PDB file of C-alpha atoms in Angstrom:
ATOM      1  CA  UNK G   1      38.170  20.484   8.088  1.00  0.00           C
ATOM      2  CA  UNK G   2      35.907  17.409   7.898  1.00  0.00           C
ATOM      3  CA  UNK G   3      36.596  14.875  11.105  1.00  0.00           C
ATOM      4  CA  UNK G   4      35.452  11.928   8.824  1.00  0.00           C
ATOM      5  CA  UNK G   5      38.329  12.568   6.205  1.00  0.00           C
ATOM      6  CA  UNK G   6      40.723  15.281   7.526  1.00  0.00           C
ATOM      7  CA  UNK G   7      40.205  17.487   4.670  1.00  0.00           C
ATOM      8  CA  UNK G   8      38.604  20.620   4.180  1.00  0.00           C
ATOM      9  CA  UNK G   9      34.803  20.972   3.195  1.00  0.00           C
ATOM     10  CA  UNK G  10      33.219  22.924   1.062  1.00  0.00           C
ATOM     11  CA  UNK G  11      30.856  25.587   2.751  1.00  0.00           C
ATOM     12  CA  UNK G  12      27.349  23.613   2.445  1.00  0.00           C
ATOM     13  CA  UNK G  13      28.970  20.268   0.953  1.00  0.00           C
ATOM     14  CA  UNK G  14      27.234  17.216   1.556  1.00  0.00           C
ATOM     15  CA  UNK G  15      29.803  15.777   4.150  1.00  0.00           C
ATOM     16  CA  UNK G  16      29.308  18.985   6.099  1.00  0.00           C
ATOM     17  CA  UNK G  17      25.148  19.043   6.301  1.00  0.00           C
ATOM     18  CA  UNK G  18      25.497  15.425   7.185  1.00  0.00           C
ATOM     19  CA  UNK G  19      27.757  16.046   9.993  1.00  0.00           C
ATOM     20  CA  UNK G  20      25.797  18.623  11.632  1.00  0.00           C
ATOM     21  CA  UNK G  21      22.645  16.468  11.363  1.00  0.00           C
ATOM     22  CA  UNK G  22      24.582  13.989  12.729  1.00  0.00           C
ATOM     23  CA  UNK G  23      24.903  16.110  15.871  1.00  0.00           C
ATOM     24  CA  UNK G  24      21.632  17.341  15.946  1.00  0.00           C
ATOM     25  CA  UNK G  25      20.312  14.495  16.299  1.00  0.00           C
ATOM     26  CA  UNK G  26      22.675  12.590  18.798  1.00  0.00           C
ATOM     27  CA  UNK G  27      21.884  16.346  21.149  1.00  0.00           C
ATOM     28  CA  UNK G  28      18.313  15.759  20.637  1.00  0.00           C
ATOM     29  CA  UNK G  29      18.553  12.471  21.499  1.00  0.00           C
ATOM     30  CA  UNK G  30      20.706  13.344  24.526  1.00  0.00           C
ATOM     31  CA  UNK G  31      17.819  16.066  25.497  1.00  0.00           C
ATOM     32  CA  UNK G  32      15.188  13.004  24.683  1.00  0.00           C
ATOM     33  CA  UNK G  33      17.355  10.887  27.580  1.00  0.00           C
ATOM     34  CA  UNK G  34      18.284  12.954  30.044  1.00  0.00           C
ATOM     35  CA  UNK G  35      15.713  16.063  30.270  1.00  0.00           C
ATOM     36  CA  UNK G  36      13.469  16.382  33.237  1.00  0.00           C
ATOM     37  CA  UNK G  37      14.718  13.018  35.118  1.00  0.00           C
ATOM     38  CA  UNK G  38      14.291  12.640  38.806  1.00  0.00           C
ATOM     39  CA  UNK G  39      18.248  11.041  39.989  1.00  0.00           C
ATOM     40  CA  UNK G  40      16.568   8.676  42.187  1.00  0.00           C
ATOM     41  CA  UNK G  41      14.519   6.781  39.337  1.00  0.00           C
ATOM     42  CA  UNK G  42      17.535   7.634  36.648  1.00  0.00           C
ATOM     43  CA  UNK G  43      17.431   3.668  36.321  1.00  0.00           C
ATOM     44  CA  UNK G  44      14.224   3.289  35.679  1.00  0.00           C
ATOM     45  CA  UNK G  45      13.892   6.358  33.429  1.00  0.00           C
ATOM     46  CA  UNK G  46      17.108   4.955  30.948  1.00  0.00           C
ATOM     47  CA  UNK G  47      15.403   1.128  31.175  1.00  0.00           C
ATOM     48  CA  UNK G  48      12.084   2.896  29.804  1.00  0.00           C
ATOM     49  CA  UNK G  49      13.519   5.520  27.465  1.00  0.00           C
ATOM     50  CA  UNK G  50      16.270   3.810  25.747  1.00  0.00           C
ATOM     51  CA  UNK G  51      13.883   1.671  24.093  1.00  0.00           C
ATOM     52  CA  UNK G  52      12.183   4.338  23.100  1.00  0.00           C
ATOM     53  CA  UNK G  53      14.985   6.165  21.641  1.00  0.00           C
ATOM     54  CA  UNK G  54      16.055   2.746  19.857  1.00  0.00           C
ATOM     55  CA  UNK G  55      12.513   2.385  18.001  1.00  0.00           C
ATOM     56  CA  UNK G  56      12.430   6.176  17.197  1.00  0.00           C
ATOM     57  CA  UNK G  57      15.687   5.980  15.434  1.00  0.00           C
ATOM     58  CA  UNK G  58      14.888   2.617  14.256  1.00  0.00           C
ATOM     59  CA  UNK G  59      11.492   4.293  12.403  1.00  0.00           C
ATOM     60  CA  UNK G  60      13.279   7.295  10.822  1.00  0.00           C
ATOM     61  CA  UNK G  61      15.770   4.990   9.230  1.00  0.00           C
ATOM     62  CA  UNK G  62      13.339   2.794   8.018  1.00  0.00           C
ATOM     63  CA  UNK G  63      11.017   5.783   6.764  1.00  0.00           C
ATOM     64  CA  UNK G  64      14.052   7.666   4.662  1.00  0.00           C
ATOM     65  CA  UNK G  65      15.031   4.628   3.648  1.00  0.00           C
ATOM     66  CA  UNK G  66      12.298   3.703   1.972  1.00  0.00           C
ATOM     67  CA  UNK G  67      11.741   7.334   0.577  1.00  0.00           C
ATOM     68  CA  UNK G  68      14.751   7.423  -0.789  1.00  0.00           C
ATOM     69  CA  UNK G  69      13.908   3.994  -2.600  1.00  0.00           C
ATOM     70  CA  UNK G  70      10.316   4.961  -3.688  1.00  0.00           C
ATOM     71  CA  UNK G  71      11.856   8.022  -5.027  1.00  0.00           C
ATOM     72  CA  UNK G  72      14.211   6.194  -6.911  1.00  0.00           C
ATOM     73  CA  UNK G  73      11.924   3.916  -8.696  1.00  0.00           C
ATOM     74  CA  UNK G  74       9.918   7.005  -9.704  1.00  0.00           C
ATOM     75  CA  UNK G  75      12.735   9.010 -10.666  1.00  0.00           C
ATOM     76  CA  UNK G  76      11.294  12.491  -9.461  1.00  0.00           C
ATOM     77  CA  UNK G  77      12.206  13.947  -5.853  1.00  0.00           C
ATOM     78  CA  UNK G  78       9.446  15.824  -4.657  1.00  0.00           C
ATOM     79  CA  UNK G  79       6.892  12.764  -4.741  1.00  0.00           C
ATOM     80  CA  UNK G  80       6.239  10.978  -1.476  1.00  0.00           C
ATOM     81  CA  UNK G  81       3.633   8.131  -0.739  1.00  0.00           C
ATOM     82  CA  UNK G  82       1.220  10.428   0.778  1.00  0.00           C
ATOM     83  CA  UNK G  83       1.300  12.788  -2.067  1.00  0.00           C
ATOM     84  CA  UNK G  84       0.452  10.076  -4.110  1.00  0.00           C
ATOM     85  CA  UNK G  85      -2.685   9.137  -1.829  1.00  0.00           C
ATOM     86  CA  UNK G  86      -1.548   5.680  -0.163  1.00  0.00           C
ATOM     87  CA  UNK G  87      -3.006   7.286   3.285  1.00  0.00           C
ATOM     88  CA  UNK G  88      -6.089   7.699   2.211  1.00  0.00           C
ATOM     89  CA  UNK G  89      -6.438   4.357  -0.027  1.00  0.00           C
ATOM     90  CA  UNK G  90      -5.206   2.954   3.480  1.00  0.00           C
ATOM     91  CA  UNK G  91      -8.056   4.598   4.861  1.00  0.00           C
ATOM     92  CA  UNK G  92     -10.623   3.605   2.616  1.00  0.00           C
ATOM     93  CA  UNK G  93      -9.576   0.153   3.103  1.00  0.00           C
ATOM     94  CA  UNK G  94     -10.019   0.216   6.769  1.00  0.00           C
ATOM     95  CA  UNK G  95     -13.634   2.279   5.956  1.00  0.00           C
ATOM     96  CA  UNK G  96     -14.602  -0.284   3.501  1.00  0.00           C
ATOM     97  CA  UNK G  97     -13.412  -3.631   5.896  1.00  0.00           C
ATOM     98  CA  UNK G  98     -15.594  -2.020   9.273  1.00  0.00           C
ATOM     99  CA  UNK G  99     -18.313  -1.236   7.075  1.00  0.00           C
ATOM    100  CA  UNK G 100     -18.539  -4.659   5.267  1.00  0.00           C
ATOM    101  CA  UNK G 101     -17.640  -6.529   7.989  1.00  0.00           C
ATOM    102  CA  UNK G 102     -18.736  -4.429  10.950  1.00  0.00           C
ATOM    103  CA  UNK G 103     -17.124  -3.370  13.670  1.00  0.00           C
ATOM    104  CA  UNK G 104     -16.561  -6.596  15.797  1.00  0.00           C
ATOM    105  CA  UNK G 105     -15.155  -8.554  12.814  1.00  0.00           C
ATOM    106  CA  UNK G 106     -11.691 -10.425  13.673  1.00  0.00           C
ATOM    107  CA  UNK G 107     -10.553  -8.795  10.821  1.00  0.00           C
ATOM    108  CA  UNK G 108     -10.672  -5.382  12.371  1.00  0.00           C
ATOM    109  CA  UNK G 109      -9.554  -6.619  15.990  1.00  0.00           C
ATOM    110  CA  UNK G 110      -7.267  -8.802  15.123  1.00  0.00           C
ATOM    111  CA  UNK G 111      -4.142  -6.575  14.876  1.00  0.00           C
ATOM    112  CA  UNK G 112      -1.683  -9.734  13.849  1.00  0.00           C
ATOM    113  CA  UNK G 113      -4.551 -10.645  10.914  1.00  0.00           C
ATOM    114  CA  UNK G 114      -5.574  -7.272   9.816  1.00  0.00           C
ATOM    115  CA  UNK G 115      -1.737  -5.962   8.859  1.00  0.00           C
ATOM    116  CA  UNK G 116      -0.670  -8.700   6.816  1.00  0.00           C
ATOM    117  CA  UNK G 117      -4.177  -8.335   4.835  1.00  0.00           C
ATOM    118  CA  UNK G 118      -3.842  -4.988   4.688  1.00  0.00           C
ATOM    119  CA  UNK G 119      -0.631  -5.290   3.253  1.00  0.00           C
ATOM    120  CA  UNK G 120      -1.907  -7.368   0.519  1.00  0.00           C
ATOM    121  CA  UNK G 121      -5.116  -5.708  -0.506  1.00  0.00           C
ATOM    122  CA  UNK G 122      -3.091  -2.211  -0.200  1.00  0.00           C
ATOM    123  CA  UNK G 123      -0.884  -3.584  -2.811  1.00  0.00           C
ATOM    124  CA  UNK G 124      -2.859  -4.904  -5.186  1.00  0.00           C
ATOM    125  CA  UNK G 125      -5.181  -1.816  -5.039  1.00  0.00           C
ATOM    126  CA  UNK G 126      -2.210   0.312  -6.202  1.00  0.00           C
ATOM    127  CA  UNK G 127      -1.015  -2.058  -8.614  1.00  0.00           C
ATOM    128  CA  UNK G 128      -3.934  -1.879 -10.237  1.00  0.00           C
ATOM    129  CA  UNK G 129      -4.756   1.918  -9.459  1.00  0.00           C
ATOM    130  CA  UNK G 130      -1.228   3.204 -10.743  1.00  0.00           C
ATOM    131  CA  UNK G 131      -0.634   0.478 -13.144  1.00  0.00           C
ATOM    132  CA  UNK G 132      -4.119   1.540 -15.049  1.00  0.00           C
ATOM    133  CA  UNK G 133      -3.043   5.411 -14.491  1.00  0.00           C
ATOM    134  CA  UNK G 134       0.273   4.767 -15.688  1.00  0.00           C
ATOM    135  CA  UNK G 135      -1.094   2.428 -18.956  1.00  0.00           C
ATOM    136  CA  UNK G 136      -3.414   5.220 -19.798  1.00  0.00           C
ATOM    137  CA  UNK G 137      -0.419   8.008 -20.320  1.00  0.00           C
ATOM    138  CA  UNK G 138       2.181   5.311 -21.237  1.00  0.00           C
ATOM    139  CA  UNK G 139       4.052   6.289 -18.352  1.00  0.00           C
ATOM    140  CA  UNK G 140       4.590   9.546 -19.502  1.00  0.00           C
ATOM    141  CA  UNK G 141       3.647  12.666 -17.116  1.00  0.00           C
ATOM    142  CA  UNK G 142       1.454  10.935 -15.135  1.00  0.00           C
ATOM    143  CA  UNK G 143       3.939  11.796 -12.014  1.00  0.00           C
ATOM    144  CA  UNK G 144       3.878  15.034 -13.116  1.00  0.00           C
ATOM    145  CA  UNK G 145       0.320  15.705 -13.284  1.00  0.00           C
ATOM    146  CA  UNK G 146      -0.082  14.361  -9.945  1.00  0.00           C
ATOM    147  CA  UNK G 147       2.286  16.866  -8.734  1.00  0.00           C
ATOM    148  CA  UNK G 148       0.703  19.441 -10.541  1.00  0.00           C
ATOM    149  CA  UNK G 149      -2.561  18.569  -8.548  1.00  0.00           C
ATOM    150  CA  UNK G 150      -1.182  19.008  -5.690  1.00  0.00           C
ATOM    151  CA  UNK G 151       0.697  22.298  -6.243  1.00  0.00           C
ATOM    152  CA  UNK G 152      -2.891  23.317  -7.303  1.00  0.00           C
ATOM    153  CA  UNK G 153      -4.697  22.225  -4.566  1.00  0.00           C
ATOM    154  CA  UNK G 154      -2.274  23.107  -2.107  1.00  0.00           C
ATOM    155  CA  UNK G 155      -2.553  26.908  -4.038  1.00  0.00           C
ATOM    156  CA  UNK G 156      -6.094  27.217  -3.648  1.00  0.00           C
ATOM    157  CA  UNK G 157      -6.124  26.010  -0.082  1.00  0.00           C
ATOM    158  CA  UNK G 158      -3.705  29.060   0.197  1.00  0.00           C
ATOM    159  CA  UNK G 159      -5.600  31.392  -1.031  1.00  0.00           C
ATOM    160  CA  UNK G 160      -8.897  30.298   0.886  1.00  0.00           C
ATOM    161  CA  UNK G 161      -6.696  30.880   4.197  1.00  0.00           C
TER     162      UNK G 161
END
């Protein structure tokens, strides 16, 4: 029976996969916390890892969250940013800024500066990236073909191994 609603669940329902994540990941968290802690610095050890723990937690929300809502908008499961190449425009912007402006720039030391203008010129290259991909098929297949690249690439990187 399901704790959450007193009722039983089906074998591999939804309420019963979350519920055992749910406890995988407050055990792994417990095993994060407590493993390998000296008793007399148990103190100092909770006032360092908590933190920790918090932000971790914090980051996977935030990152399934925002799959979930990217996949939405998209309406197809499988695609994820990466898939779609935002890493590497990210790091062709960062290329592009140390070569232009060199190494010592504010722009690239400046951590406060360089994410909020990264940000910007991140989104406006893939506005104008995906907006002219997705003009030139009329929005039609264009997720799909990117897919299909990657199940091909990812094939032939199989077979090279």
């Amino acid at each position: 029976t399901s704790l959450l609603t007193g009722t039983a669940a089906q074998p591999g329902s939804c309420t019963q996969k979350v519920f055992v994540f749910r406890g995988l990941v407050f055990v792994a968290s417990c095993f994060y916390l407590y493993f390998g802690i000296n008793v007399n610095h148990f103190d100092y050890a909770m006032h360092v890892r908590t933190p920790k723990l918090f932000l971790m937690l914090l980051t996977v929300f935030c990152i399934g969250s925002a799959s979930i809502v990217f996949q939405s908008l998209i309406n197809n499961t499988i695609v994820t940013p990466c898939l779609l190449g935002m890493n590497s425009l990210y790091i062709l912007i960062h290329t592009a800024v140390v070569f232009v402006l060199g190494s010592t720039s504010v722009l690239v030391t400046t951590k406060l500066l360089s994410f909020p203008i990264d940000l910007v010129i991140m989104g406006a290259a893939a506005v104008i990236i995906y907006g002219y991909l997705f003009r030139k098929t009329k929005g039609y297949g264009s997720v799909e073909f990117l897919g299909a690249g990657y199940h091909f690439h990812r094939r032939a990187a199989e077979r090279r191994i």
